N, C-alpha and C. Protein backbone atom coordinates (compact mmCIF):
# COMPACT_ATOMS: atom_id res chain seq x y z
N MET A 1 -19.37 19.28 15.89
CA MET A 1 -18.38 18.18 16.22
C MET A 1 -18.78 16.87 15.30
N THR A 2 -19.56 16.17 15.66
CA THR A 2 -20.20 14.92 15.13
C THR A 2 -20.01 14.97 13.73
N ASN A 3 -19.59 15.86 13.01
CA ASN A 3 -20.23 16.16 11.13
C ASN A 3 -18.72 16.16 10.88
N LEU A 4 -17.75 16.58 11.80
CA LEU A 4 -16.38 16.48 11.72
C LEU A 4 -15.76 15.48 11.79
N ILE A 5 -16.07 14.46 12.80
CA ILE A 5 -15.61 13.26 13.56
C ILE A 5 -16.00 12.42 12.01
N LEU A 6 -17.54 12.89 11.57
CA LEU A 6 -17.27 11.35 10.10
C LEU A 6 -16.96 11.68 9.48
N THR A 7 -16.37 13.16 8.85
CA THR A 7 -16.19 13.63 7.82
C THR A 7 -14.40 12.92 8.29
N LEU A 8 -13.71 12.85 9.23
CA LEU A 8 -12.35 12.67 9.72
C LEU A 8 -12.56 11.07 9.04
N MET A 9 -13.24 10.59 9.87
CA MET A 9 -13.42 8.72 9.38
C MET A 9 -13.63 8.42 7.89
N ILE A 10 -13.85 9.41 7.14
CA ILE A 10 -14.64 9.00 5.41
C ILE A 10 -13.12 9.72 4.86
N ALA A 11 -12.37 10.43 5.49
CA ALA A 11 -11.31 10.63 4.69
C ALA A 11 -9.94 9.31 5.41
N PHE A 12 -10.08 9.57 6.23
CA PHE A 12 -9.40 8.05 6.74
C PHE A 12 -9.44 6.74 6.28
N ALA A 13 -10.91 6.91 5.80
CA ALA A 13 -10.84 5.56 5.35
C ALA A 13 -10.41 5.67 3.85
N ALA A 14 -10.91 6.55 3.17
CA ALA A 14 -10.08 6.92 1.41
C ALA A 14 -9.09 6.88 2.08
N GLY A 15 -8.06 7.07 2.68
CA GLY A 15 -6.45 7.26 2.66
C GLY A 15 -6.38 5.45 3.08
N VAL A 16 -6.87 4.50 3.41
CA VAL A 16 -7.06 3.16 3.80
C VAL A 16 -6.98 3.40 2.44
N MET A 17 -8.05 2.55 1.66
CA MET A 17 -8.51 2.46 0.43
C MET A 17 -7.67 2.93 -0.79
N LEU A 18 -6.81 4.03 -0.42
CA LEU A 18 -5.96 4.44 -1.35
C LEU A 18 -5.13 3.55 -1.28
N GLY A 19 -4.34 3.44 -0.16
CA GLY A 19 -3.07 2.48 0.12
C GLY A 19 -2.98 1.11 -0.43
N LEU A 20 -4.36 0.37 -0.31
CA LEU A 20 -5.18 -0.63 -0.23
C LEU A 20 -4.60 -0.95 -1.90
N LEU A 21 -5.30 0.20 -2.77
CA LEU A 21 -5.54 -0.06 -4.10
C LEU A 21 -3.96 0.19 -4.61
N SER A 22 -2.99 1.06 -3.73
CA SER A 22 -1.73 1.01 -4.37
C SER A 22 -1.12 0.13 -4.29
N LEU A 23 -0.98 -0.69 -2.64
CA LEU A 23 -0.47 -1.71 -2.55
C LEU A 23 -0.90 -3.08 -3.63
N LEU A 24 -2.29 -2.95 -4.21
CA LEU A 24 -2.65 -3.76 -5.08
C LEU A 24 -2.45 -3.90 -6.64
N ALA A 25 -2.01 -2.71 -6.72
CA ALA A 25 -1.78 -2.34 -7.90
C ALA A 25 0.02 -2.77 -8.31
N LEU A 26 0.64 -2.43 -6.78
CA LEU A 26 2.09 -2.87 -6.93
C LEU A 26 2.30 -4.43 -6.86
N TRP A 27 1.36 -5.35 -6.36
CA TRP A 27 1.28 -6.68 -6.30
C TRP A 27 0.93 -7.40 -7.63
N TYR A 28 0.29 -6.61 -8.51
CA TYR A 28 -0.01 -7.17 -9.76
C TYR A 28 0.98 -6.88 -10.64
N SER A 29 1.77 -5.09 -10.72
CA SER A 29 2.91 -5.06 -11.59
C SER A 29 3.93 -6.70 -10.95
N LEU A 30 3.95 -6.97 -10.15
CA LEU A 30 5.25 -7.85 -10.10
C LEU A 30 4.38 -9.44 -10.38
N GLN A 31 3.20 -9.61 -10.01
CA GLN A 31 3.00 -10.69 -10.83
C GLN A 31 3.03 -11.09 -12.18
N THR A 32 2.88 -9.83 -12.88
CA THR A 32 2.93 -9.56 -14.46
C THR A 32 4.20 -9.87 -15.06
N LEU A 33 5.34 -9.37 -13.98
CA LEU A 33 6.44 -8.69 -14.64
C LEU A 33 7.33 -10.03 -15.50
N SER A 34 6.95 -11.24 -15.11
CA SER A 34 8.10 -12.24 -15.68
C SER A 34 6.85 -12.46 -17.01
N ARG A 35 5.82 -12.00 -17.33
CA ARG A 35 5.60 -11.91 -18.70
C ARG A 35 5.50 -11.17 -19.75
N ARG A 36 6.04 -10.26 -19.29
CA ARG A 36 6.32 -9.11 -19.99
C ARG A 36 7.41 -9.09 -20.68
N SER A 37 7.70 -8.93 -22.05
CA SER A 37 8.96 -8.86 -22.99
C SER A 37 9.70 -7.68 -22.27
N TYR A 38 9.17 -6.13 -21.99
CA TYR A 38 10.32 -5.43 -21.19
C TYR A 38 9.35 -4.85 -20.25
N PRO A 39 10.09 -5.52 -19.13
CA PRO A 39 9.59 -5.60 -17.44
C PRO A 39 10.08 -4.61 -16.65
N VAL A 40 11.31 -3.69 -17.41
CA VAL A 40 11.43 -2.22 -16.54
C VAL A 40 10.57 -0.91 -17.02
N LEU A 41 10.00 -1.01 -18.34
CA LEU A 41 9.28 -0.67 -18.52
C LEU A 41 7.66 -0.46 -17.91
N GLN A 42 7.46 -1.97 -17.55
CA GLN A 42 6.23 -2.26 -16.45
C GLN A 42 6.26 -1.49 -15.20
N MET A 43 7.76 -2.03 -15.05
CA MET A 43 8.17 -1.30 -13.40
C MET A 43 7.92 0.58 -13.10
N VAL A 44 8.24 1.05 -14.36
CA VAL A 44 8.16 2.30 -14.31
C VAL A 44 7.07 3.11 -14.27
N ALA A 45 5.80 2.10 -15.75
CA ALA A 45 4.61 2.72 -15.59
C ALA A 45 3.47 2.06 -14.32
N GLY A 46 4.01 1.02 -13.81
CA GLY A 46 3.21 0.87 -12.67
C GLY A 46 3.36 1.77 -11.40
N MET A 47 4.90 2.32 -11.55
CA MET A 47 5.32 3.24 -10.24
C MET A 47 4.61 4.69 -10.40
N VAL A 48 4.99 5.05 -11.78
CA VAL A 48 4.30 6.38 -11.99
C VAL A 48 2.96 6.21 -11.93
N PHE A 49 2.17 5.04 -12.16
CA PHE A 49 0.92 4.68 -12.02
C PHE A 49 0.49 5.53 -10.23
N ARG A 50 1.19 4.93 -9.37
CA ARG A 50 1.22 4.61 -8.46
C ARG A 50 1.00 6.12 -7.85
N ILE A 51 1.97 6.83 -7.97
CA ILE A 51 1.94 8.29 -7.92
C ILE A 51 1.02 9.08 -8.31
N VAL A 52 1.06 8.90 -9.26
CA VAL A 52 -0.01 9.36 -9.27
C VAL A 52 -1.59 9.64 -9.23
N LEU A 53 -1.59 8.22 -9.22
CA LEU A 53 -3.16 8.06 -8.43
C LEU A 53 -2.77 8.84 -6.85
N ALA A 54 -1.61 8.48 -6.26
CA ALA A 54 -2.27 8.96 -4.64
C ALA A 54 -1.99 10.23 -4.69
N THR A 55 -1.05 11.02 -5.75
CA THR A 55 -1.32 12.02 -6.08
C THR A 55 -2.61 13.28 -6.07
N VAL A 56 -3.49 12.52 -6.81
CA VAL A 56 -4.48 13.00 -7.47
C VAL A 56 -5.42 12.90 -6.40
N ALA A 57 -5.79 11.65 -5.98
CA ALA A 57 -6.22 11.60 -4.84
C ALA A 57 -6.17 12.70 -3.66
N LEU A 58 -5.14 12.43 -2.90
CA LEU A 58 -4.94 13.67 -1.79
C LEU A 58 -5.02 14.63 -2.40
N PHE A 59 -4.45 15.31 -2.93
CA PHE A 59 -5.00 16.54 -4.06
C PHE A 59 -6.20 16.77 -4.08
N ALA A 60 -7.27 15.75 -4.22
CA ALA A 60 -8.77 16.04 -4.66
C ALA A 60 -9.40 16.21 -3.16
N ILE A 61 -8.96 15.43 -2.21
CA ILE A 61 -9.53 15.40 -0.65
C ILE A 61 -8.77 17.07 -0.37
N MET A 62 -7.57 17.66 -0.28
CA MET A 62 -7.00 18.83 -0.45
C MET A 62 -7.88 19.88 -0.65
N GLN A 63 -8.65 19.82 -1.79
CA GLN A 63 -9.31 20.56 -1.97
C GLN A 63 -10.54 20.84 -2.02
N PHE A 64 -11.51 19.53 -1.52
CA PHE A 64 -12.81 19.81 -1.03
C PHE A 64 -12.66 20.01 0.21
N SER A 65 -11.90 19.89 1.26
CA SER A 65 -11.72 20.05 2.27
C SER A 65 -10.41 20.39 3.38
N ASP A 66 -10.39 20.47 4.50
CA ASP A 66 -8.87 21.25 5.16
C ASP A 66 -8.20 20.45 4.93
N TRP A 67 -6.86 21.07 5.91
CA TRP A 67 -5.65 20.30 6.02
C TRP A 67 -6.07 18.97 7.11
N HIS A 68 -7.32 19.02 7.63
CA HIS A 68 -7.34 17.61 8.60
C HIS A 68 -7.70 16.63 8.55
N HIS A 69 -8.22 17.21 6.99
CA HIS A 69 -8.99 15.81 6.48
C HIS A 69 -7.67 14.77 5.26
N LEU A 70 -6.84 16.18 4.94
CA LEU A 70 -5.49 15.39 4.01
C LEU A 70 -4.85 14.80 5.43
N LEU A 71 -4.69 15.46 5.92
CA LEU A 71 -3.83 14.72 7.27
C LEU A 71 -4.26 13.19 7.93
N ALA A 72 -5.41 12.92 7.88
CA ALA A 72 -6.63 11.40 8.23
C ALA A 72 -6.10 10.51 7.02
N SER A 73 -6.39 11.27 5.72
CA SER A 73 -6.07 10.62 4.84
C SER A 73 -4.41 10.27 4.56
N VAL A 74 -3.34 10.76 5.13
CA VAL A 74 -2.55 10.56 4.53
C VAL A 74 -2.05 9.58 5.55
N VAL A 75 -2.84 9.22 7.37
CA VAL A 75 -2.27 8.95 8.07
C VAL A 75 -2.82 7.48 7.65
N GLY A 76 -4.14 7.32 7.21
CA GLY A 76 -4.64 6.09 6.42
C GLY A 76 -3.91 5.63 5.47
N PHE A 77 -3.01 6.08 4.34
CA PHE A 77 -2.17 5.62 3.60
C PHE A 77 -1.11 4.95 4.54
N THR A 78 -0.78 5.49 4.81
CA THR A 78 0.74 5.32 5.53
C THR A 78 0.07 4.00 6.68
N LEU A 79 -0.92 3.92 7.40
CA LEU A 79 -1.07 2.89 8.54
C LEU A 79 -0.90 1.72 7.60
N VAL A 80 -1.75 1.61 6.38
CA VAL A 80 -2.00 0.58 5.63
C VAL A 80 -0.64 0.06 5.21
N ARG A 81 0.20 0.99 4.61
CA ARG A 81 1.47 0.57 4.45
C ARG A 81 2.78 -0.28 5.36
N TRP A 82 2.33 0.61 6.67
CA TRP A 82 3.46 -0.17 7.83
C TRP A 82 2.89 -1.32 8.03
N LEU A 83 1.54 -1.68 7.82
CA LEU A 83 0.75 -2.46 8.86
C LEU A 83 1.20 -3.42 7.57
N MET A 84 0.94 -4.11 6.36
CA MET A 84 1.28 -4.57 5.24
C MET A 84 2.63 -5.17 5.58
N THR A 85 3.32 -4.13 5.89
CA THR A 85 5.24 -4.13 5.61
C THR A 85 5.15 -4.95 6.97
N GLN A 86 4.84 -5.16 8.16
CA GLN A 86 5.11 -5.51 9.44
C GLN A 86 4.34 -7.25 9.13
N ARG A 87 2.96 -7.03 8.19
CA ARG A 87 2.65 -8.56 8.09
C ARG A 87 3.68 -9.09 7.38
N LEU A 88 3.90 -9.06 6.18
CA LEU A 88 4.99 -9.30 5.10
C LEU A 88 6.02 -9.90 5.58
N SER A 89 6.65 -9.22 6.99
CA SER A 89 7.84 -9.69 7.05
C SER A 89 7.99 -10.92 7.89
N GLN A 90 6.92 -10.69 8.68
CA GLN A 90 6.33 -11.93 9.64
C GLN A 90 6.22 -13.59 9.16
N LEU A 91 5.48 -13.19 7.85
CA LEU A 91 5.60 -14.21 6.85
C LEU A 91 6.73 -14.12 6.74
N ASN A 92 7.53 -13.65 6.11
CA ASN A 92 8.99 -14.01 5.61
C ASN A 92 9.44 -14.62 6.84
N ASN A 93 9.79 -14.45 7.84
CA ASN A 93 10.59 -15.01 8.86
C ASN A 93 10.15 -15.96 9.17
N LEU A 94 8.67 -16.44 9.40
CA LEU A 94 8.54 -17.56 9.26
C LEU A 94 8.42 -18.58 8.36
N ILE A 95 8.45 -18.17 7.14
CA ILE A 95 8.98 -19.26 5.99
C ILE A 95 10.42 -18.99 5.78
N SER A 96 11.47 -18.27 6.54
CA SER A 96 12.92 -18.49 6.57
C SER A 96 13.35 -19.67 7.90
N ASN A 97 12.03 -19.14 9.11
CA ASN A 97 12.67 -19.98 10.09
C ASN A 97 12.20 -22.13 9.71
N ARG A 98 11.02 -22.02 8.91
CA ARG A 98 10.44 -23.37 8.55
C ARG A 98 11.66 -24.06 8.21
N GLU A 99 12.15 -23.05 6.44
CA GLU A 99 13.26 -23.78 5.67
C GLU A 99 14.30 -24.01 6.30
N ARG A 100 14.54 -23.09 7.43
CA ARG A 100 16.25 -23.26 7.93
C ARG A 100 15.70 -25.10 9.37
N SER A 101 14.72 -24.94 9.93
CA SER A 101 14.53 -25.96 10.41
C SER A 101 14.31 -27.47 9.51
N GLY A 102 13.87 -27.49 8.52
CA GLY A 102 13.56 -28.33 7.12
C GLY A 102 14.90 -28.91 6.97
N ALA A 103 16.21 -27.87 6.20
CA ALA A 103 17.60 -27.93 6.18
C ALA A 103 18.47 -28.87 7.30
N THR A 104 17.83 -28.42 8.42
CA THR A 104 18.85 -29.39 10.04
C THR A 104 18.12 -30.75 9.67
N GLU A 105 16.79 -30.29 9.65
CA GLU A 105 16.26 -32.29 9.96
C GLU A 105 16.20 -32.94 8.76
N ASN A 106 16.96 -32.68 7.54
CA ASN A 106 17.73 -33.18 6.54
C ASN A 106 18.90 -33.78 6.47
N LYS A 107 19.64 -32.91 7.67
CA LYS A 107 21.62 -33.24 7.29
C LYS A 107 21.32 -35.13 8.51
């Protein structure tokens, strides 16, 4: 039982790392977009890279263990993406509120 919990935690951590790596690849792709001569090609290549990375990693987890570990990995992957979306939404709201308050002070 302890071995199952440990391997599920490892699978969850692998999903978290996979989610972070995917978001890091997206961030890098967006940061370097303006310096590319073919930005559409870079966006498509980055998207294909992220999809292939996630598919291969999740397939490897599925091949070496059972569906419980795959589910733990997918939960970790999804949780990271959801948390980052929530955090970036809060930052966007904070920036928007500061801009609005600065615009009303200047009038």
